[in-house]
Amino acid sequence: MTEKDIKIENEESLREEQDVDNAVADDPTADTDAESAEDEADVADVKDAESAQAEAGGDDELVILKTQVSELKDKYLRSVAEFDNYRKRTLKERAELILNGGEKVLTAILPVVDDMERAIDNGAKTDDPQVLREGMELIYHKLLKVLEAQGVSMIDTADADFDTDVHEAVAMVPGMGDDKKGKVIDCLQKGYKLNEKVIRHAKVAVGQ
């Protein structure tokens, strides 16, 4: 290359640099626009990354919710099954109680029945009424003890004030005096309670 060519090339390079400088001078926002474009690209990348992370987090939350729903459904089904079993068991126990509820009482009374049978057999062997009377009294007191053990108690009527909760007036006796007015004069049929519940009112005559 000749010295002339080198000189021409240098002059062209200088002109190109001047053109760039002039362009920048004419449009000072050119560099700013380039920087803004780069910033926008960075922001877009950040948003994309955040969006991807949010989607991943959403997927995790959905999995957690599905797991919780599955666990709650399982607990619900177990509870329904347990309640159904409890209901069936309760119905069965109730039916057995209704059918065999008196088993304990009847078992306790059976020895009294045995005594009654022995008394009948012995009564055929003796003509002494006193022996029969004593045997009957023993059986009677034994039966009362059995009933007391089962919670049965006799309603008191001796010189008691008339009480409609436990007494049933079947007769009114006039002329008994003021001190006997409203009081039980005689008990015609004994009454009983079962654990403080009246199961049979005492039938009484009341002073008027």
PDB file of C-alpha atoms in Angstrom:
ATOM      1  CA  MET A   1       0.000   0.000   0.000  1.00  0.00           C
ATOM      2  CA  THR A   2       1.359   3.390  -0.889  1.00  0.00           C
ATOM      3  CA  GLU A   3       1.686   6.287   1.347  1.00  0.00           C
ATOM      4  CA  LYS A   4      -1.162   7.960  -0.495  1.00  0.00           C
ATOM      5  CA  ASP A   5      -3.523   5.057   0.125  1.00  0.00           C
ATOM      6  CA  ILE A   6      -2.743   5.033   3.845  1.00  0.00           C
ATOM      7  CA  LYS A   7      -3.485   8.688   4.045  1.00  0.00           C
ATOM      8  CA  ILE A   8      -6.809   8.244   2.273  1.00  0.00           C
ATOM      9  CA  GLU A   9      -7.794   5.379   4.648  1.00  0.00           C
ATOM     10  CA  ASN A  10      -6.960   7.470   7.693  1.00  0.00           C
ATOM     11  CA  GLU A  11      -9.056  10.309   6.394  1.00  0.00           C
ATOM     12  CA  GLU A  12     -12.036   7.941   5.875  1.00  0.00           C
ATOM     13  CA  SER A  13     -11.724   6.591   9.449  1.00  0.00           C
ATOM     14  CA  LEU A  14     -11.681  10.102  10.811  1.00  0.00           C
ATOM     15  CA  ARG A  15     -14.779  10.955   8.806  1.00  0.00           C
ATOM     16  CA  GLU A  16     -16.632   7.873  10.161  1.00  0.00           C
ATOM     17  CA  GLU A  17     -15.784   8.809  13.755  1.00  0.00           C
ATOM     18  CA  GLN A  18     -16.952  12.348  13.148  1.00  0.00           C
ATOM     19  CA  ASP A  19     -20.230  11.013  11.674  1.00  0.00           C
ATOM     20  CA  VAL A  20     -20.828   8.911  14.832  1.00  0.00           C
ATOM     21  CA  ASP A  21     -20.041  11.852  17.098  1.00  0.00           C
ATOM     22  CA  ASN A  22     -22.322  14.074  15.064  1.00  0.00           C
ATOM     23  CA  ALA A  23     -25.094  11.476  15.294  1.00  0.00           C
ATOM     24  CA  VAL A  24     -24.756  11.283  19.053  1.00  0.00           C
ATOM     25  CA  ALA A  25     -24.679  15.030  19.286  1.00  0.00           C
ATOM     26  CA  ASP A  26     -27.814  15.278  17.136  1.00  0.00           C
ATOM     27  CA  ASP A  27     -29.681  12.494  19.182  1.00  0.00           C
ATOM     28  CA  PRO A  28     -28.445  12.403  22.815  1.00  0.00           C
ATOM     29  CA  THR A  29     -31.155   9.806  23.724  1.00  0.00           C
ATOM     30  CA  ALA A  30     -29.618   7.106  21.558  1.00  0.00           C
ATOM     31  CA  ASP A  31     -27.380   5.777  24.338  1.00  0.00           C
ATOM     32  CA  THR A  32     -30.206   6.104  26.850  1.00  0.00           C
ATOM     33  CA  ASP A  33     -32.534   4.086  24.614  1.00  0.00           C
ATOM     34  CA  ALA A  34     -29.954   1.356  24.365  1.00  0.00           C
ATOM     35  CA  GLU A  35     -29.508   1.270  28.118  1.00  0.00           C
ATOM     36  CA  SER A  36     -33.298   1.262  28.598  1.00  0.00           C
ATOM     37  CA  ALA A  37     -33.611  -1.650  26.220  1.00  0.00           C
ATOM     38  CA  GLU A  38     -31.007  -3.537  28.185  1.00  0.00           C
ATOM     39  CA  ASP A  39     -32.816  -2.730  31.504  1.00  0.00           C
ATOM     40  CA  GLU A  40     -36.150  -3.816  30.068  1.00  0.00           C
ATOM     41  CA  ALA A  41     -34.578  -7.078  28.954  1.00  0.00           C
ATOM     42  CA  ASP A  42     -33.232  -7.643  32.461  1.00  0.00           C
ATOM     43  CA  VAL A  43     -36.640  -6.848  34.025  1.00  0.00           C
ATOM     44  CA  ALA A  44     -38.329  -9.247  31.604  1.00  0.00           C
ATOM     45  CA  ASP A  45     -35.904 -11.975  32.580  1.00  0.00           C
ATOM     46  CA  VAL A  46     -36.580 -11.345  36.274  1.00  0.00           C
ATOM     47  CA  LYS A  47     -40.352 -11.418  35.702  1.00  0.00           C
ATOM     48  CA  ASP A  48     -40.058 -14.642  33.762  1.00  0.00           C
ATOM     49  CA  ALA A  49     -38.059 -16.169  36.584  1.00  0.00           C
ATOM     50  CA  GLU A  50     -40.586 -14.963  39.193  1.00  0.00           C
ATOM     51  CA  SER A  51     -43.467 -16.277  37.083  1.00  0.00           C
ATOM     52  CA  ALA A  52     -41.815 -19.659  36.766  1.00  0.00           C
ATOM     53  CA  GLN A  53     -41.188 -19.732  40.514  1.00  0.00           C
ATOM     54  CA  ALA A  54     -44.813 -18.743  41.213  1.00  0.00           C
ATOM     55  CA  GLU A  55     -46.073 -21.500  38.939  1.00  0.00           C
ATOM     56  CA  ALA A  56     -43.841 -24.011  40.704  1.00  0.00           C
ATOM     57  CA  GLY A  57     -45.094 -22.746  44.082  1.00  0.00           C
ATOM     58  CA  GLY A  58     -48.695 -23.003  42.848  1.00  0.00           C
ATOM     59  CA  ASP A  59     -48.137 -26.596  41.847  1.00  0.00           C
ATOM     60  CA  ASP A  60     -46.724 -27.380  45.309  1.00  0.00           C
ATOM     61  CA  GLU A  61     -49.699 -25.705  47.015  1.00  0.00           C
ATOM     62  CA  LEU A  62     -52.127 -27.668  44.825  1.00  0.00           C
ATOM     63  CA  VAL A  63     -50.417 -30.917  45.795  1.00  0.00           C
ATOM     64  CA  ILE A  64     -50.660 -29.971  49.496  1.00  0.00           C
ATOM     65  CA  LEU A  65     -54.363 -29.134  49.176  1.00  0.00           C
ATOM     66  CA  LYS A  66     -55.088 -32.398  47.370  1.00  0.00           C
ATOM     67  CA  THR A  67     -53.270 -34.292  50.117  1.00  0.00           C
ATOM     68  CA  GLN A  68     -55.276 -32.513  52.820  1.00  0.00           C
ATOM     69  CA  VAL A  69     -58.557 -33.243  51.003  1.00  0.00           C
ATOM     70  CA  SER A  70     -57.602 -36.905  50.704  1.00  0.00           C
ATOM     71  CA  GLU A  71     -56.763 -37.110  54.434  1.00  0.00           C
ATOM     72  CA  LEU A  72     -60.026 -35.402  55.437  1.00  0.00           C
ATOM     73  CA  LYS A  73     -62.005 -37.724  53.171  1.00  0.00           C
ATOM     74  CA  ASP A  74     -60.306 -40.741  54.743  1.00  0.00           C
ATOM     75  CA  LYS A  75     -61.059 -39.465  58.272  1.00  0.00           C
ATOM     76  CA  TYR A  76     -64.683 -38.830  57.305  1.00  0.00           C
ATOM     77  CA  LEU A  77     -65.141 -42.329  55.894  1.00  0.00           C
ATOM     78  CA  ARG A  78     -63.539 -43.851  58.994  1.00  0.00           C
ATOM     79  CA  SER A  79     -65.827 -41.808  61.268  1.00  0.00           C
ATOM     80  CA  VAL A  80     -68.915 -42.871  59.320  1.00  0.00           C
ATOM     81  CA  ALA A  81     -67.859 -46.525  59.502  1.00  0.00           C
ATOM     82  CA  GLU A  82     -67.149 -46.303  63.252  1.00  0.00           C
ATOM     83  CA  PHE A  83     -70.487 -44.601  63.924  1.00  0.00           C
ATOM     84  CA  ASP A  84     -72.330 -47.232  61.885  1.00  0.00           C
ATOM     85  CA  ASN A  85     -70.611 -50.012  63.855  1.00  0.00           C
ATOM     86  CA  TYR A  86     -71.448 -48.234  67.135  1.00  0.00           C
ATOM     87  CA  ARG A  87     -75.096 -47.858  66.077  1.00  0.00           C
ATOM     88  CA  LYS A  88     -75.386 -51.551  65.163  1.00  0.00           C
ATOM     89  CA  ARG A  89     -73.684 -52.612  68.402  1.00  0.00           C
ATOM     90  CA  THR A  90     -75.964 -50.363  70.459  1.00  0.00           C
ATOM     91  CA  LEU A  91     -79.092 -51.722  68.778  1.00  0.00           C
ATOM     92  CA  LYS A  92     -77.922 -55.270  69.416  1.00  0.00           C
ATOM     93  CA  GLU A  93     -77.159 -54.563  73.095  1.00  0.00           C
ATOM     94  CA  ARG A  94     -80.512 -52.824  73.509  1.00  0.00           C
ATOM     95  CA  ALA A  95     -82.355 -55.770  71.983  1.00  0.00           C
ATOM     96  CA  GLU A  96     -80.493 -58.170  74.278  1.00  0.00           C
ATOM     97  CA  LEU A  97     -81.263 -55.969  77.290  1.00  0.00           C
ATOM     98  CA  ILE A  98     -84.977 -55.908  76.467  1.00  0.00           C
ATOM     99  CA  LEU A  99     -85.013 -59.645  75.891  1.00  0.00           C
ATOM    100  CA  ASN A 100     -82.861 -60.652  78.877  1.00  0.00           C
ATOM    101  CA  GLY A 101     -83.088 -57.597  81.143  1.00  0.00           C
ATOM    102  CA  GLY A 102     -84.782 -59.528  83.940  1.00  0.00           C
ATOM    103  CA  GLU A 103     -82.195 -62.296  83.999  1.00  0.00           C
ATOM    104  CA  LYS A 104     -80.466 -60.998  87.131  1.00  0.00           C
ATOM    105  CA  VAL A 105     -83.714 -60.653  89.081  1.00  0.00           C
ATOM    106  CA  LEU A 106     -85.042 -64.016  87.973  1.00  0.00           C
ATOM    107  CA  THR A 107     -81.793 -65.726  88.882  1.00  0.00           C
ATOM    108  CA  ALA A 108     -82.020 -64.208  92.372  1.00  0.00           C
ATOM    109  CA  ILE A 109     -85.631 -65.366  92.794  1.00  0.00           C
ATOM    110  CA  LEU A 110     -85.014 -68.962  91.743  1.00  0.00           C
ATOM    111  CA  PRO A 111     -83.687 -70.011  95.201  1.00  0.00           C
ATOM    112  CA  VAL A 112     -86.935 -68.736  96.692  1.00  0.00           C
ATOM    113  CA  VAL A 113     -88.840 -70.921  94.254  1.00  0.00           C
ATOM    114  CA  ASP A 114     -86.729 -73.858  95.411  1.00  0.00           C
ATOM    115  CA  ASP A 115     -87.681 -73.112  99.025  1.00  0.00           C
ATOM    116  CA  MET A 116     -91.344 -72.939  98.048  1.00  0.00           C
ATOM    117  CA  GLU A 117     -91.128 -76.365  96.410  1.00  0.00           C
ATOM    118  CA  ARG A 118     -89.466 -77.867  99.498  1.00  0.00           C
ATOM    119  CA  ALA A 119     -92.115 -76.285 101.731  1.00  0.00           C
ATOM    120  CA  ILE A 120     -94.863 -77.815  99.636  1.00  0.00           C
ATOM    121  CA  ASP A 121     -93.216 -81.244  99.832  1.00  0.00           C
ATOM    122  CA  ASN A 122     -92.765 -80.949 103.607  1.00  0.00           C
ATOM    123  CA  GLY A 123     -96.327 -79.709 104.026  1.00  0.00           C
ATOM    124  CA  ALA A 124     -97.576 -82.985 102.661  1.00  0.00           C
ATOM    125  CA  LYS A 125     -95.682 -84.816 105.408  1.00  0.00           C
ATOM    126  CA  THR A 126     -97.061 -82.916 108.421  1.00  0.00           C
ATOM    127  CA  ASP A 127    -100.398 -81.834 109.787  1.00  0.00           C
ATOM    128  CA  ASP A 128     -98.911 -79.194 112.116  1.00  0.00           C
ATOM    129  CA  PRO A 129    -100.047 -75.743 110.856  1.00  0.00           C
ATOM    130  CA  GLN A 130     -97.391 -74.027 112.935  1.00  0.00           C
ATOM    131  CA  VAL A 131     -94.625 -75.756 110.979  1.00  0.00           C
ATOM    132  CA  LEU A 132     -96.210 -74.652 107.699  1.00  0.00           C
ATOM    133  CA  ARG A 133     -96.589 -71.105 109.012  1.00  0.00           C
ATOM    134  CA  GLU A 134     -92.958 -70.870 110.070  1.00  0.00           C
ATOM    135  CA  GLY A 135     -91.802 -72.242 106.709  1.00  0.00           C
ATOM    136  CA  MET A 136     -93.924 -69.673 104.830  1.00  0.00           C
ATOM    137  CA  GLU A 137     -92.588 -66.837 106.983  1.00  0.00           C
ATOM    138  CA  LEU A 138     -88.982 -67.890 106.325  1.00  0.00           C
ATOM    139  CA  ILE A 139     -89.604 -67.959 102.584  1.00  0.00           C
ATOM    140  CA  TYR A 140     -91.390 -64.585 102.719  1.00  0.00           C
ATOM    141  CA  HIS A 141     -88.526 -62.837 104.540  1.00  0.00           C
ATOM    142  CA  LYS A 142     -86.014 -64.425 102.192  1.00  0.00           C
ATOM    143  CA  LEU A 143     -87.959 -63.088  99.210  1.00  0.00           C
ATOM    144  CA  LEU A 144     -88.037 -59.594 100.736  1.00  0.00           C
ATOM    145  CA  LYS A 145     -84.251 -59.677 101.123  1.00  0.00           C
ATOM    146  CA  VAL A 146     -83.867 -60.721  97.500  1.00  0.00           C
ATOM    147  CA  LEU A 147     -86.080 -57.832  96.389  1.00  0.00           C
ATOM    148  CA  GLU A 148     -84.183 -55.360  98.580  1.00  0.00           C
ATOM    149  CA  ALA A 149     -80.931 -56.524  96.979  1.00  0.00           C
ATOM    150  CA  GLN A 150     -82.464 -55.649  93.608  1.00  0.00           C
ATOM    151  CA  GLY A 151     -83.380 -52.131  94.775  1.00  0.00           C
ATOM    152  CA  VAL A 152     -87.006 -52.833  95.699  1.00  0.00           C
ATOM    153  CA  SER A 153     -88.273 -51.229  98.894  1.00  0.00           C
ATOM    154  CA  MET A 154     -91.677 -51.162 100.589  1.00  0.00           C
ATOM    155  CA  ILE A 155     -93.579 -47.866 100.869  1.00  0.00           C
ATOM    156  CA  ASP A 156     -94.142 -46.901 104.499  1.00  0.00           C
ATOM    157  CA  THR A 157     -97.791 -46.431 105.431  1.00  0.00           C
ATOM    158  CA  ALA A 158     -97.795 -46.780 109.221  1.00  0.00           C
ATOM    159  CA  ASP A 159     -99.308 -43.568 110.658  1.00  0.00           C
ATOM    160  CA  ALA A 160     -98.084 -41.721 107.549  1.00  0.00           C
ATOM    161  CA  ASP A 161     -99.565 -38.553 106.083  1.00  0.00           C
ATOM    162  CA  PHE A 162    -101.483 -39.233 102.895  1.00  0.00           C
ATOM    163  CA  ASP A 163     -99.199 -38.519  99.914  1.00  0.00           C
ATOM    164  CA  THR A 164    -100.559 -38.828  96.401  1.00  0.00           C
ATOM    165  CA  ASP A 165     -97.031 -39.449  95.122  1.00  0.00           C
ATOM    166  CA  VAL A 166     -96.850 -42.819  96.868  1.00  0.00           C
ATOM    167  CA  HIS A 167    -100.388 -43.532  98.112  1.00  0.00           C
ATOM    168  CA  GLU A 168    -103.673 -44.282  96.382  1.00  0.00           C
ATOM    169  CA  ALA A 169    -106.782 -43.571  98.451  1.00  0.00           C
ATOM    170  CA  VAL A 170    -109.340 -46.327  97.950  1.00  0.00           C
ATOM    171  CA  ALA A 171    -111.467 -45.454 100.973  1.00  0.00           C
ATOM    172  CA  MET A 172    -112.254 -42.431 103.145  1.00  0.00           C
ATOM    173  CA  VAL A 173    -112.928 -43.121 106.820  1.00  0.00           C
ATOM    174  CA  PRO A 174    -115.050 -40.429 108.545  1.00  0.00           C
ATOM    175  CA  GLY A 175    -115.239 -39.700 112.270  1.00  0.00           C
ATOM    176  CA  MET A 176    -111.603 -40.498 113.056  1.00  0.00           C
ATOM    177  CA  GLY A 177    -110.924 -37.177 114.785  1.00  0.00           C
ATOM    178  CA  ASP A 178    -108.787 -34.224 113.793  1.00  0.00           C
ATOM    179  CA  ASP A 179    -105.537 -35.988 114.626  1.00  0.00           C
ATOM    180  CA  LYS A 180    -106.328 -38.704 112.048  1.00  0.00           C
ATOM    181  CA  LYS A 181    -107.599 -36.373 109.334  1.00  0.00           C
ATOM    182  CA  GLY A 182    -105.494 -36.713 106.196  1.00  0.00           C
ATOM    183  CA  LYS A 183    -103.558 -39.646 107.626  1.00  0.00           C
ATOM    184  CA  VAL A 184    -103.356 -43.243 106.475  1.00  0.00           C
ATOM    185  CA  ILE A 185    -105.688 -45.331 108.614  1.00  0.00           C
ATOM    186  CA  ASP A 186    -105.129 -48.705 107.004  1.00  0.00           C
ATOM    187  CA  CYS A 187    -103.109 -50.191 104.148  1.00  0.00           C
ATOM    188  CA  LEU A 188    -105.175 -52.449 101.923  1.00  0.00           C
ATOM    189  CA  GLN A 189    -102.368 -53.278  99.512  1.00  0.00           C
ATOM    190  CA  LYS A 190     -98.677 -52.574 100.015  1.00  0.00           C
ATOM    191  CA  GLY A 191     -96.818 -50.366  97.588  1.00  0.00           C
ATOM    192  CA  TYR A 192     -93.237 -50.655  96.378  1.00  0.00           C
ATOM    193  CA  LYS A 193     -90.460 -48.533  94.949  1.00  0.00           C
ATOM    194  CA  LEU A 194     -87.626 -49.508  92.656  1.00  0.00           C
ATOM    195  CA  ASN A 195     -84.606 -47.290  93.330  1.00  0.00           C
ATOM    196  CA  GLU A 196     -86.859 -44.481  94.628  1.00  0.00           C
ATOM    197  CA  LYS A 197     -89.248 -44.830  91.672  1.00  0.00           C
ATOM    198  CA  VAL A 198     -92.770 -45.872  92.577  1.00  0.00           C
ATOM    199  CA  ILE A 199     -93.616 -49.088  90.744  1.00  0.00           C
ATOM    200  CA  ARG A 200     -96.859 -49.665  92.668  1.00  0.00           C
ATOM    201  CA  HIS A 201     -98.785 -47.184  94.798  1.00  0.00           C
ATOM    202  CA  ALA A 202     -99.900 -48.303  98.208  1.00  0.00           C
ATOM    203  CA  LYS A 203    -103.694 -48.606  98.373  1.00  0.00           C
ATOM    204  CA  VAL A 204    -104.813 -47.058 101.635  1.00  0.00           C
ATOM    205  CA  ALA A 205    -107.787 -45.881 103.629  1.00  0.00           C
ATOM    206  CA  VAL A 206    -107.524 -42.227 104.674  1.00  0.00           C
ATOM    207  CA  GLY A 207    -109.047 -40.463 107.681  1.00  0.00           C
ATOM    208  CA  GLN A 208    -111.633 -37.837 106.794  1.00  0.00           C
TER     209      GLN A 208
END
